[in-house]
């Protein structure tokens, strides 16, 4: 992985953007963190996602998906845990688009003939698209607002940060953000491009993006002056993206205002925006919990603990958000029936 990165930096004249570095470190075929077949998820891995905690998240989300017609297309399905939980609740066509070939194999083994794997986005799609913790793995540009102007933070051959004056789209986008200098943060240009593509190809239906992040005014808050880059290895989080490239997860929080803006540019409607806790409560997580075996505390305790992790403001409840955008959807969605916060985007 190091040789691969160094060769590319040398070929590029000694500097590559952080976005390119992140793309290689996470997704380079056979070597990147997601592409090399490591065990990323769960107790044995580096981090736990909502579907990895148990089936409660999927069973609750299924209540929302039940209301929306058409096939379900899951993007970035990880270990296949969410697909498995949803398929237990819903009798529906289920498609997966996964960029990592080892993960695709793992999903196929777990889910068998119940899912269809897509190589690329369908040119016209009618149905529901779900992406849980996928956008945080998309490459981000690293930007520094300095007294002498906007700089782009890139990567040298010996894996060190180096700043150069920002140009092009990075400069244009960064200049539109009002922050006190000095200030460092990220720009999710790849995520916006992804949303525009999805938007162009969605003929009718809903895109649900679930991830950790903020609306713009919180993302570029004066107190968040070191940005949101975070790395995960063995359930430890730290801020050094150059440690063991390919061996650790690198993520950035999601700027939900930017994603909603990109969706609008693609002609989609903003349908809803809520915290994960509010969304799951609206979908009826308490009813799903009540179906658990209350007579046996040994069965109930783990499910109650799962609910606590999904809902608690100290865990995933507040930091994680659910954004719904779509086309041709005329009925309100269950998950946004109370406490909807689109006005903050
Ligand atoms: C953090 S994992 C989340 C996995 C799963 N959704 C979950 O919640 O457990 C990110 C997943 O997205 C995949 N991925 C990353 N970028 C993608 C993209 N542009 N399109 C589709 N999948 C992508 C990764 O290979 C991985 O499966």
mmCIF file of C-alpha atoms and ligand atoms in Angstrom:
data_model
loop_
_atom_site.group_PDB
_atom_site.id
_atom_site.type_symbol
_atom_site.label_atom_id
_atom_site.label_comp_id
_atom_site.label_asym_id
_atom_site.label_seq_id
_atom_site.Cartn_x
_atom_site.Cartn_y
_atom_site.Cartn_z
ATOM 1 C CA UNK A 1 0.000 0.000 0.000
ATOM 2 C CA UNK A 2 2.809 2.410 0.955
ATOM 3 C CA UNK A 3 4.679 1.697 -2.288
ATOM 4 C CA UNK A 4 1.478 2.239 -4.255
ATOM 5 C CA UNK A 5 0.865 5.609 -2.581
ATOM 6 C CA UNK A 6 4.497 6.742 -2.901
ATOM 7 C CA UNK A 7 4.573 5.840 -6.600
ATOM 8 C CA UNK A 8 1.476 7.885 -7.192
ATOM 9 C CA UNK A 9 2.787 10.880 -5.220
ATOM 10 C CA UNK A 10 6.075 10.763 -7.160
ATOM 11 C CA UNK A 11 4.279 10.516 -10.502
ATOM 12 C CA UNK A 12 2.151 13.502 -9.531
ATOM 13 C CA UNK A 13 5.253 15.635 -8.766
ATOM 14 C CA UNK A 14 5.486 15.133 -4.985
ATOM 15 C CA UNK A 15 1.958 15.939 -3.770
ATOM 16 C CA UNK A 16 -1.521 14.408 -4.032
ATOM 17 C CA UNK A 17 -4.782 15.735 -2.632
ATOM 18 C CA UNK A 18 -5.978 14.214 0.627
ATOM 19 C CA UNK A 19 -9.087 13.015 -1.227
ATOM 20 C CA UNK A 20 -6.925 10.925 -3.558
ATOM 21 C CA UNK A 21 -4.920 9.587 -0.599
ATOM 22 C CA UNK A 22 -8.137 8.605 1.203
ATOM 23 C CA UNK A 23 -9.500 6.934 -1.912
ATOM 24 C CA UNK A 24 -6.340 4.827 -2.248
ATOM 25 C CA UNK A 25 -6.073 4.014 1.471
ATOM 26 C CA UNK A 26 -9.713 2.867 1.637
ATOM 27 C CA UNK A 27 -10.579 1.578 -1.807
ATOM 28 C CA UNK A 28 -7.449 0.695 -3.899
ATOM 29 C CA UNK A 29 -8.260 -2.768 -5.323
ATOM 30 C CA UNK A 30 -6.771 -5.555 -3.211
ATOM 31 C CA UNK A 31 -4.990 -3.136 -0.832
ATOM 32 C CA UNK A 32 -7.378 -0.474 0.432
ATOM 33 C CA UNK A 33 -9.004 -0.901 3.809
ATOM 34 C CA UNK A 34 -12.384 -1.891 2.360
ATOM 35 C CA UNK A 35 -10.955 -3.720 -0.638
ATOM 36 C CA UNK A 36 -8.582 -6.185 0.984
ATOM 37 C CA UNK A 37 -11.046 -8.459 2.753
ATOM 38 C CA UNK A 38 -10.287 -7.506 6.351
ATOM 39 C CA UNK A 39 -12.804 -8.058 9.126
ATOM 40 C CA UNK A 40 -13.776 -4.426 9.690
ATOM 41 C CA UNK A 41 -17.081 -4.814 11.478
ATOM 42 C CA UNK A 42 -18.300 -6.130 14.792
ATOM 43 C CA UNK A 43 -16.709 -7.039 18.116
ATOM 44 C CA UNK A 44 -13.663 -8.635 16.410
ATOM 45 C CA UNK A 45 -13.181 -5.748 14.002
ATOM 46 C CA UNK A 46 -12.456 -2.029 14.151
ATOM 47 C CA UNK A 47 -15.901 -0.492 14.648
ATOM 48 C CA UNK A 48 -19.564 -1.351 15.085
ATOM 49 C CA UNK A 49 -22.352 0.036 12.901
ATOM 50 C CA UNK A 50 -26.060 0.105 13.790
ATOM 51 C CA UNK A 51 -26.930 -3.086 11.837
ATOM 52 C CA UNK A 52 -23.973 -4.865 13.474
ATOM 53 C CA UNK A 53 -25.415 -4.284 16.955
ATOM 54 C CA UNK A 54 -28.308 -6.650 16.228
ATOM 55 C CA UNK A 55 -31.555 -6.807 14.259
ATOM 56 C CA UNK A 56 -33.395 -3.984 16.058
ATOM 57 C CA UNK A 57 -32.206 -1.244 13.685
ATOM 58 C CA UNK A 58 -33.186 -3.241 10.582
ATOM 59 C CA UNK A 59 -36.521 -4.379 12.002
ATOM 60 C CA UNK A 60 -37.415 -0.770 12.822
ATOM 61 C CA UNK A 61 -36.232 0.587 9.468
ATOM 62 C CA UNK A 62 -38.329 -2.129 7.792
ATOM 63 C CA UNK A 63 -41.470 -0.407 9.106
ATOM 64 C CA UNK A 64 -40.538 2.671 7.056
ATOM 65 C CA UNK A 65 -39.539 0.669 3.983
ATOM 66 C CA UNK A 66 -42.788 -1.295 4.176
ATOM 67 C CA UNK A 67 -44.616 1.923 3.205
ATOM 68 C CA UNK A 68 -42.439 2.601 0.144
ATOM 69 C CA UNK A 69 -43.011 0.591 -3.047
ATOM 70 C CA UNK A 70 -40.461 -0.946 -5.411
ATOM 71 C CA UNK A 71 -37.205 -2.820 -4.977
ATOM 72 C CA UNK A 72 -34.754 -1.886 -2.240
ATOM 73 C CA UNK A 73 -31.269 -0.982 -3.409
ATOM 74 C CA UNK A 74 -28.717 -1.006 -0.597
ATOM 75 C CA UNK A 75 -25.442 0.767 -1.262
ATOM 76 C CA UNK A 76 -22.340 -0.404 0.630
ATOM 77 C CA UNK A 77 -23.876 -3.335 2.488
ATOM 78 C CA UNK A 78 -20.863 -4.170 4.709
ATOM 79 C CA UNK A 79 -21.244 -7.637 6.238
ATOM 80 C CA UNK A 80 -24.833 -7.950 4.915
ATOM 81 C CA UNK A 81 -26.337 -7.574 8.407
ATOM 82 C CA UNK A 82 -28.865 -4.883 7.437
ATOM 83 C CA UNK A 83 -29.994 -6.795 4.353
ATOM 84 C CA UNK A 84 -30.508 -9.912 6.444
ATOM 85 C CA UNK A 85 -32.604 -8.082 9.053
ATOM 86 C CA UNK A 86 -34.691 -6.290 6.395
ATOM 87 C CA UNK A 87 -35.304 -9.455 4.400
ATOM 88 C CA UNK A 88 -36.673 -11.153 7.504
ATOM 89 C CA UNK A 89 -39.332 -8.446 7.684
ATOM 90 C CA UNK A 90 -40.032 -7.632 4.042
ATOM 91 C CA UNK A 91 -40.911 -9.768 1.062
ATOM 92 C CA UNK A 92 -39.241 -7.568 -1.530
ATOM 93 C CA UNK A 93 -36.737 -7.529 -4.315
ATOM 94 C CA UNK A 94 -33.394 -6.603 -2.741
ATOM 95 C CA UNK A 95 -30.440 -5.301 -4.728
ATOM 96 C CA UNK A 96 -26.954 -4.473 -3.476
ATOM 97 C CA UNK A 97 -24.307 -2.246 -5.028
ATOM 98 C CA UNK A 98 -20.995 -2.799 -3.239
ATOM 99 C CA UNK A 99 -17.642 -1.407 -4.377
ATOM 100 C CA UNK A 100 -15.498 -3.865 -2.394
ATOM 101 C CA UNK A 101 -15.198 -7.315 -3.991
ATOM 102 C CA UNK A 102 -14.307 -9.207 -0.772
ATOM 103 C CA UNK A 103 -17.322 -7.636 0.958
ATOM 104 C CA UNK A 104 -19.542 -8.522 -2.009
ATOM 105 C CA UNK A 105 -18.420 -12.158 -1.613
ATOM 106 C CA UNK A 106 -19.147 -12.061 2.095
ATOM 107 C CA UNK A 107 -22.612 -10.611 1.448
ATOM 108 C CA UNK A 108 -23.336 -13.245 -1.213
ATOM 109 C CA UNK A 109 -22.387 -16.032 1.205
ATOM 110 C CA UNK A 110 -24.616 -14.639 3.913
ATOM 111 C CA UNK A 111 -27.629 -13.697 1.801
ATOM 112 C CA UNK A 112 -27.523 -16.235 -1.043
ATOM 113 C CA UNK A 113 -30.104 -16.005 -3.788
ATOM 114 C CA UNK A 114 -32.292 -13.544 -1.906
ATOM 115 C CA UNK A 115 -30.297 -10.582 -3.258
ATOM 116 C CA UNK A 116 -29.145 -9.435 -6.665
ATOM 117 C CA UNK A 117 -25.748 -7.752 -6.968
ATOM 118 C CA UNK A 118 -25.404 -4.777 -9.293
ATOM 119 C CA UNK A 119 -22.131 -3.735 -10.912
ATOM 120 C CA UNK A 120 -23.201 -0.121 -11.289
ATOM 121 C CA UNK A 121 -26.149 2.126 -10.582
ATOM 122 C CA UNK A 122 -29.124 1.379 -12.815
ATOM 123 C CA UNK A 123 -29.640 4.174 -15.334
ATOM 124 C CA UNK A 124 -33.277 4.465 -14.302
ATOM 125 C CA UNK A 125 -34.398 3.359 -10.904
ATOM 126 C CA UNK A 126 -37.821 3.289 -9.239
ATOM 127 C CA UNK A 127 -37.758 2.195 -5.622
ATOM 128 C CA UNK A 128 -35.893 2.872 -2.388
ATOM 129 C CA UNK A 129 -32.148 3.438 -2.006
ATOM 130 C CA UNK A 130 -30.595 2.932 1.433
ATOM 131 C CA UNK A 131 -27.032 3.933 2.394
ATOM 132 C CA UNK A 132 -26.060 3.374 6.025
ATOM 133 C CA UNK A 133 -22.593 4.641 6.984
ATOM 134 C CA UNK A 134 -21.481 4.746 3.349
ATOM 135 C CA UNK A 135 -21.050 8.481 2.785
ATOM 136 C CA UNK A 136 -18.587 8.829 5.697
ATOM 137 C CA UNK A 137 -16.242 6.495 3.785
ATOM 138 C CA UNK A 138 -16.229 8.696 0.667
ATOM 139 C CA UNK A 139 -13.037 10.680 0.008
ATOM 140 C CA UNK A 140 -12.968 14.255 1.291
ATOM 141 C CA UNK A 141 -10.736 17.178 0.362
ATOM 142 C CA UNK A 142 -8.823 18.661 3.306
ATOM 143 C CA UNK A 143 -8.870 22.439 3.476
ATOM 144 C CA UNK A 144 -7.168 25.064 5.671
ATOM 145 C CA UNK A 145 -8.449 28.610 5.935
ATOM 146 C CA UNK A 146 -5.368 30.733 6.740
ATOM 147 C CA UNK A 147 -4.749 34.460 7.173
ATOM 148 C CA UNK A 148 -3.180 34.499 3.684
ATOM 149 C CA UNK A 149 -6.021 32.626 1.980
ATOM 150 C CA UNK A 150 -7.540 29.188 1.429
ATOM 151 C CA UNK A 151 -5.068 26.299 1.250
ATOM 152 C CA UNK A 152 -5.624 22.701 0.200
ATOM 153 C CA UNK A 153 -3.982 20.165 2.529
ATOM 154 C CA UNK A 154 -2.413 17.347 0.560
ATOM 155 C CA UNK A 155 -0.024 14.456 1.136
ATOM 156 C CA UNK A 156 3.719 14.140 0.392
ATOM 157 C CA UNK A 157 5.809 11.071 -0.454
ATOM 158 C CA UNK A 158 6.746 10.509 3.183
ATOM 159 C CA UNK A 159 3.094 10.739 4.220
ATOM 160 C CA UNK A 160 3.150 14.207 5.712
ATOM 161 C CA UNK A 161 0.643 17.004 5.343
ATOM 162 C CA UNK A 162 1.622 19.816 2.958
ATOM 163 C CA UNK A 163 -0.482 22.853 2.128
ATOM 164 C CA UNK A 164 -0.779 24.439 -1.289
ATOM 165 C CA UNK A 165 -2.968 27.328 -2.376
ATOM 166 C CA UNK A 166 -6.406 25.887 -3.154
ATOM 167 C CA UNK A 167 -7.645 26.059 -6.744
ATOM 168 C CA UNK A 168 -10.716 25.154 -8.801
ATOM 169 C CA UNK A 169 -13.778 23.679 -7.134
ATOM 170 C CA UNK A 170 -12.054 23.298 -3.743
ATOM 171 C CA UNK A 171 -11.262 27.031 -3.659
ATOM 172 C CA UNK A 172 -14.720 27.994 -4.887
ATOM 173 C CA UNK A 173 -16.532 25.849 -2.326
ATOM 174 C CA UNK A 174 -14.202 26.738 0.560
ATOM 175 C CA UNK A 175 -14.560 30.474 -0.084
ATOM 176 C CA UNK A 176 -18.305 30.169 0.333
ATOM 177 C CA UNK A 177 -17.862 28.873 3.905
ATOM 178 C CA UNK A 178 -17.541 31.474 6.622
ATOM 179 C CA UNK A 179 -15.088 30.347 9.317
ATOM 180 C CA UNK A 180 -12.710 32.138 11.686
ATOM 181 C CA UNK A 181 -9.028 31.720 10.640
ATOM 182 C CA UNK A 182 -7.010 29.649 11.284
ATOM 183 C CA UNK A 183 -9.432 26.804 10.612
ATOM 184 C CA UNK A 184 -9.123 23.276 9.158
ATOM 185 C CA UNK A 185 -11.886 21.054 7.897
ATOM 186 C CA UNK A 186 -13.076 18.871 5.052
ATOM 187 C CA UNK A 187 -15.144 19.227 1.880
ATOM 188 C CA UNK A 188 -17.188 16.242 0.762
ATOM 189 C CA UNK A 189 -17.088 16.876 -2.967
ATOM 190 C CA UNK A 190 -17.231 13.155 -3.857
ATOM 191 C CA UNK A 191 -20.369 12.709 -1.740
ATOM 192 C CA UNK A 192 -22.073 15.579 -3.544
ATOM 193 C CA UNK A 193 -21.153 14.146 -6.947
ATOM 194 C CA UNK A 194 -22.503 10.771 -5.810
ATOM 195 C CA UNK A 195 -25.795 12.352 -4.741
ATOM 196 C CA UNK A 196 -26.122 14.219 -8.053
ATOM 197 C CA UNK A 197 -25.603 10.941 -9.944
ATOM 198 C CA UNK A 198 -28.136 9.098 -7.789
ATOM 199 C CA UNK A 199 -30.557 11.972 -8.258
ATOM 200 C CA UNK A 200 -30.218 11.898 -12.036
ATOM 201 C CA UNK A 201 -30.929 8.157 -12.113
ATOM 202 C CA UNK A 202 -33.789 8.026 -9.630
ATOM 203 C CA UNK A 203 -36.951 8.120 -11.706
ATOM 204 C CA UNK A 204 -39.310 7.753 -8.766
ATOM 205 C CA UNK A 205 -38.765 6.930 -5.121
ATOM 206 C CA UNK A 206 -36.702 7.746 -2.054
ATOM 207 C CA UNK A 207 -33.016 7.857 -1.096
ATOM 208 C CA UNK A 208 -32.358 7.365 2.636
ATOM 209 C CA UNK A 209 -28.903 8.399 3.821
ATOM 210 C CA UNK A 210 -28.062 7.449 7.406
ATOM 211 C CA UNK A 211 -24.748 8.574 8.838
ATOM 212 C CA UNK A 212 -22.979 10.681 11.430
ATOM 213 C CA UNK A 213 -22.788 14.350 10.623
ATOM 214 C CA UNK A 214 -24.294 17.782 10.927
ATOM 215 C CA UNK A 215 -26.040 20.514 9.024
ATOM 216 C CA UNK A 216 -23.573 23.059 7.628
ATOM 217 C CA UNK A 217 -23.748 25.622 10.440
ATOM 218 C CA UNK A 218 -22.751 22.949 12.948
ATOM 219 C CA UNK A 219 -20.241 21.237 10.654
ATOM 220 C CA UNK A 220 -18.214 24.412 10.151
ATOM 221 C CA UNK A 221 -18.808 25.639 13.694
ATOM 222 C CA UNK A 222 -16.102 27.991 15.041
ATOM 223 C CA UNK A 223 -15.310 25.432 17.754
ATOM 224 C CA UNK A 224 -14.813 22.569 15.290
ATOM 225 C CA UNK A 225 -11.623 24.183 13.959
ATOM 226 C CA UNK A 226 -9.719 20.891 13.591
ATOM 227 C CA UNK A 227 -12.266 19.314 11.250
ATOM 228 C CA UNK A 228 -13.938 15.915 11.526
ATOM 229 C CA UNK A 229 -11.402 13.392 10.186
ATOM 230 C CA UNK A 230 -11.401 10.258 12.281
ATOM 231 C CA UNK A 231 -9.660 6.898 12.036
ATOM 232 C CA UNK A 232 -10.784 3.626 13.564
ATOM 233 C CA UNK A 233 -8.762 0.614 14.459
ATOM 234 C CA UNK A 234 -9.685 -2.086 16.995
ATOM 235 C CA UNK A 235 -12.441 0.068 18.512
ATOM 236 C CA UNK A 236 -10.029 2.953 19.098
ATOM 237 C CA UNK A 237 -10.626 6.293 17.403
ATOM 238 C CA UNK A 238 -7.752 8.681 16.630
ATOM 239 C CA UNK A 239 -6.904 11.482 14.208
ATOM 240 C CA UNK A 240 -3.829 10.274 12.268
ATOM 241 C CA UNK A 241 -4.856 9.206 8.750
ATOM 242 C CA UNK A 242 -1.244 8.323 7.830
ATOM 243 C CA UNK A 243 -0.859 5.548 10.382
ATOM 244 C CA UNK A 244 -0.841 2.142 8.620
ATOM 245 C CA UNK A 245 -2.650 3.107 5.383
ATOM 246 C CA UNK A 246 -4.930 0.294 4.268
ATOM 247 C CA UNK A 247 -5.079 -1.160 7.781
ATOM 248 C CA UNK A 248 -7.407 1.357 9.396
ATOM 249 C CA UNK A 249 -10.672 3.058 8.564
ATOM 250 C CA UNK A 250 -10.546 6.766 7.681
ATOM 251 C CA UNK A 251 -13.775 8.753 7.840
ATOM 252 C CA UNK A 252 -15.162 12.269 7.858
ATOM 253 C CA UNK A 253 -18.508 13.416 9.180
ATOM 254 C CA UNK A 254 -21.195 14.167 6.611
ATOM 255 C CA UNK A 255 -22.219 17.740 5.747
ATOM 256 C CA UNK A 256 -25.956 17.039 5.380
ATOM 257 C CA UNK A 257 -26.700 20.531 4.025
ATOM 258 C CA UNK A 258 -24.263 19.887 1.161
ATOM 259 C CA UNK A 259 -25.886 16.509 0.418
ATOM 260 C CA UNK A 260 -29.369 18.017 0.484
ATOM 261 C CA UNK A 261 -28.131 20.830 -1.806
ATOM 262 C CA UNK A 262 -26.696 18.320 -4.295
ATOM 263 C CA UNK A 263 -30.004 16.415 -4.247
ATOM 264 C CA UNK A 264 -31.876 19.633 -4.991
ATOM 265 C CA UNK A 265 -29.504 20.382 -7.887
ATOM 266 C CA UNK A 266 -30.428 16.977 -9.297
ATOM 267 C CA UNK A 267 -34.110 17.910 -9.132
ATOM 268 C CA UNK A 268 -34.978 15.854 -6.051
ATOM 269 C CA UNK A 269 -37.286 17.002 -3.245
ATOM 270 C CA UNK A 270 -36.144 17.183 0.356
ATOM 271 C CA UNK A 271 -38.520 14.803 2.143
ATOM 272 C CA UNK A 272 -37.158 14.707 5.677
ATOM 273 C CA UNK A 273 -34.209 15.175 8.000
ATOM 274 C CA UNK A 274 -34.135 13.924 11.597
ATOM 275 C CA UNK A 275 -31.800 12.514 14.198
ATOM 276 C CA UNK A 276 -31.513 8.731 14.160
ATOM 277 C CA UNK A 277 -33.227 8.595 17.570
ATOM 278 C CA UNK A 278 -36.229 10.618 16.388
ATOM 279 C CA UNK A 279 -36.467 8.663 13.133
ATOM 280 C CA UNK A 280 -36.419 5.276 14.900
ATOM 281 C CA UNK A 281 -38.930 6.430 17.516
ATOM 282 C CA UNK A 282 -41.226 7.678 14.729
ATOM 283 C CA UNK A 283 -40.883 4.330 12.961
ATOM 284 C CA UNK A 284 -42.027 2.570 16.142
ATOM 285 C CA UNK A 285 -38.860 1.178 17.734
ATOM 286 C CA UNK A 286 -40.722 0.947 21.054
ATOM 287 C CA UNK A 287 -43.322 -1.343 19.455
ATOM 288 C CA UNK A 288 -40.562 -3.514 17.999
ATOM 289 C CA UNK A 289 -39.005 -3.672 21.470
ATOM 290 C CA UNK A 290 -42.344 -4.611 23.009
ATOM 291 C CA UNK A 291 -42.482 -7.669 20.732
ATOM 292 C CA UNK A 292 -39.328 -8.990 22.415
ATOM 293 C CA UNK A 293 -39.584 -11.697 25.018
ATOM 294 C CA UNK A 294 -40.351 -9.704 28.171
ATOM 295 C CA UNK A 295 -40.679 -12.828 30.320
ATOM 296 C CA UNK A 296 -37.008 -13.595 30.092
ATOM 297 C CA UNK A 297 -34.632 -10.822 31.161
ATOM 298 C CA UNK A 298 -31.704 -12.713 29.604
ATOM 299 C CA UNK A 299 -33.317 -12.294 26.190
ATOM 300 C CA UNK A 300 -34.565 -8.796 26.785
ATOM 301 C CA UNK A 301 -31.401 -7.222 28.234
ATOM 302 C CA UNK A 302 -29.295 -7.320 25.026
ATOM 303 C CA UNK A 303 -32.161 -5.830 22.975
ATOM 304 C CA UNK A 304 -32.671 -3.075 25.542
ATOM 305 C CA UNK A 305 -28.919 -2.362 25.422
ATOM 306 C CA UNK A 306 -29.116 -2.191 21.613
ATOM 307 C CA UNK A 307 -31.991 0.297 21.813
ATOM 308 C CA UNK A 308 -29.949 2.362 24.256
ATOM 309 C CA UNK A 309 -27.014 2.509 21.816
ATOM 310 C CA UNK A 310 -29.229 3.420 18.868
ATOM 311 C CA UNK A 311 -31.207 6.095 20.717
ATOM 312 C CA UNK A 312 -29.047 7.613 23.442
ATOM 313 C CA UNK A 313 -27.742 11.143 22.739
ATOM 314 C CA UNK A 314 -24.437 10.001 24.250
ATOM 315 C CA UNK A 315 -24.182 7.162 21.698
ATOM 316 C CA UNK A 316 -25.659 7.158 18.159
ATOM 317 C CA UNK A 317 -28.999 8.856 18.775
ATOM 318 C CA UNK A 318 -28.103 12.503 18.148
ATOM 319 C CA UNK A 319 -24.888 12.406 16.126
ATOM 320 C CA UNK A 320 -26.389 10.094 13.506
ATOM 321 C CA UNK A 321 -28.955 11.639 11.166
ATOM 322 C CA UNK A 322 -31.378 10.345 8.575
ATOM 323 C CA UNK A 323 -31.830 12.346 5.372
ATOM 324 C CA UNK A 324 -34.591 11.440 2.911
ATOM 325 C CA UNK A 325 -34.712 12.930 -0.578
ATOM 326 C CA UNK A 326 -36.750 11.717 -3.500
ATOM 327 C CA UNK A 327 -38.810 12.209 -6.599
ATOM 328 C CA UNK A 328 -42.526 11.782 -7.127
ATOM 329 C CA UNK A 329 -43.268 10.912 -3.487
ATOM 330 C CA UNK A 330 -46.494 12.532 -2.383
ATOM 331 C CA UNK A 331 -47.130 10.996 1.012
ATOM 332 C CA UNK A 332 -45.289 11.981 4.223
ATOM 333 C CA UNK A 333 -42.880 9.381 5.557
ATOM 334 C CA UNK A 334 -43.436 7.641 8.901
ATOM 335 C CA UNK A 335 -39.880 8.304 10.111
ATOM 336 C CA UNK A 336 -40.335 12.067 9.897
ATOM 337 C CA UNK A 337 -43.838 12.325 11.337
ATOM 338 C CA UNK A 338 -42.569 14.132 14.478
ATOM 339 C CA UNK A 339 -39.545 16.302 15.263
ATOM 340 C CA UNK A 340 -38.530 16.744 11.633
ATOM 341 C CA UNK A 341 -35.630 19.222 11.265
ATOM 342 C CA UNK A 342 -35.322 20.092 7.570
ATOM 343 C CA UNK A 343 -35.378 23.759 8.515
ATOM 344 C CA UNK A 344 -31.889 23.380 10.037
ATOM 345 C CA UNK A 345 -30.335 22.239 6.734
HETATM 346 C C1 LIG B 1 -18.617 1.774 7.082
HETATM 347 S S1 LIG B 1 -19.096 0.492 5.982
HETATM 348 C C2 LIG B 1 -20.842 0.353 6.350
HETATM 349 C C3 LIG B 1 -21.399 -0.982 6.011
HETATM 350 C C4 LIG B 1 -22.889 -1.212 6.282
HETATM 351 N N1 LIG B 1 -23.727 -0.316 5.519
HETATM 352 C C5 LIG B 1 -23.197 -1.096 7.763
HETATM 353 O O1 LIG B 1 -23.894 -0.177 8.143
HETATM 354 O O2 LIG B 1 -22.718 -1.928 8.528
HETATM 355 C C6 LIG B 1 -19.044 1.245 4.374
HETATM 356 C C7 LIG B 1 -19.500 0.324 3.247
HETATM 357 O O3 LIG B 1 -19.685 1.095 2.051
HETATM 358 C C8 LIG B 1 -18.963 0.512 0.974
HETATM 359 N N2 LIG B 1 -18.699 1.630 0.041
HETATM 360 C C9 LIG B 1 -17.849 2.665 0.188
HETATM 361 N N3 LIG B 1 -17.981 3.548 -0.821
HETATM 362 C C10 LIG B 1 -18.987 3.093 -1.599
HETATM 363 C C11 LIG B 1 -19.628 3.554 -2.790
HETATM 364 N N4 LIG B 1 -19.239 4.680 -3.391
HETATM 365 N N5 LIG B 1 -20.655 2.820 -3.308
HETATM 366 C C12 LIG B 1 -21.055 1.674 -2.717
HETATM 367 N N6 LIG B 1 -20.469 1.179 -1.604
HETATM 368 C C13 LIG B 1 -19.461 1.865 -1.064
HETATM 369 C C14 LIG B 1 -17.813 -0.171 1.675
HETATM 370 O O4 LIG B 1 -17.174 -1.155 0.893
HETATM 371 C C15 LIG B 1 -18.538 -0.769 2.883
HETATM 372 O O5 LIG B 1 -19.294 -1.904 2.544
#
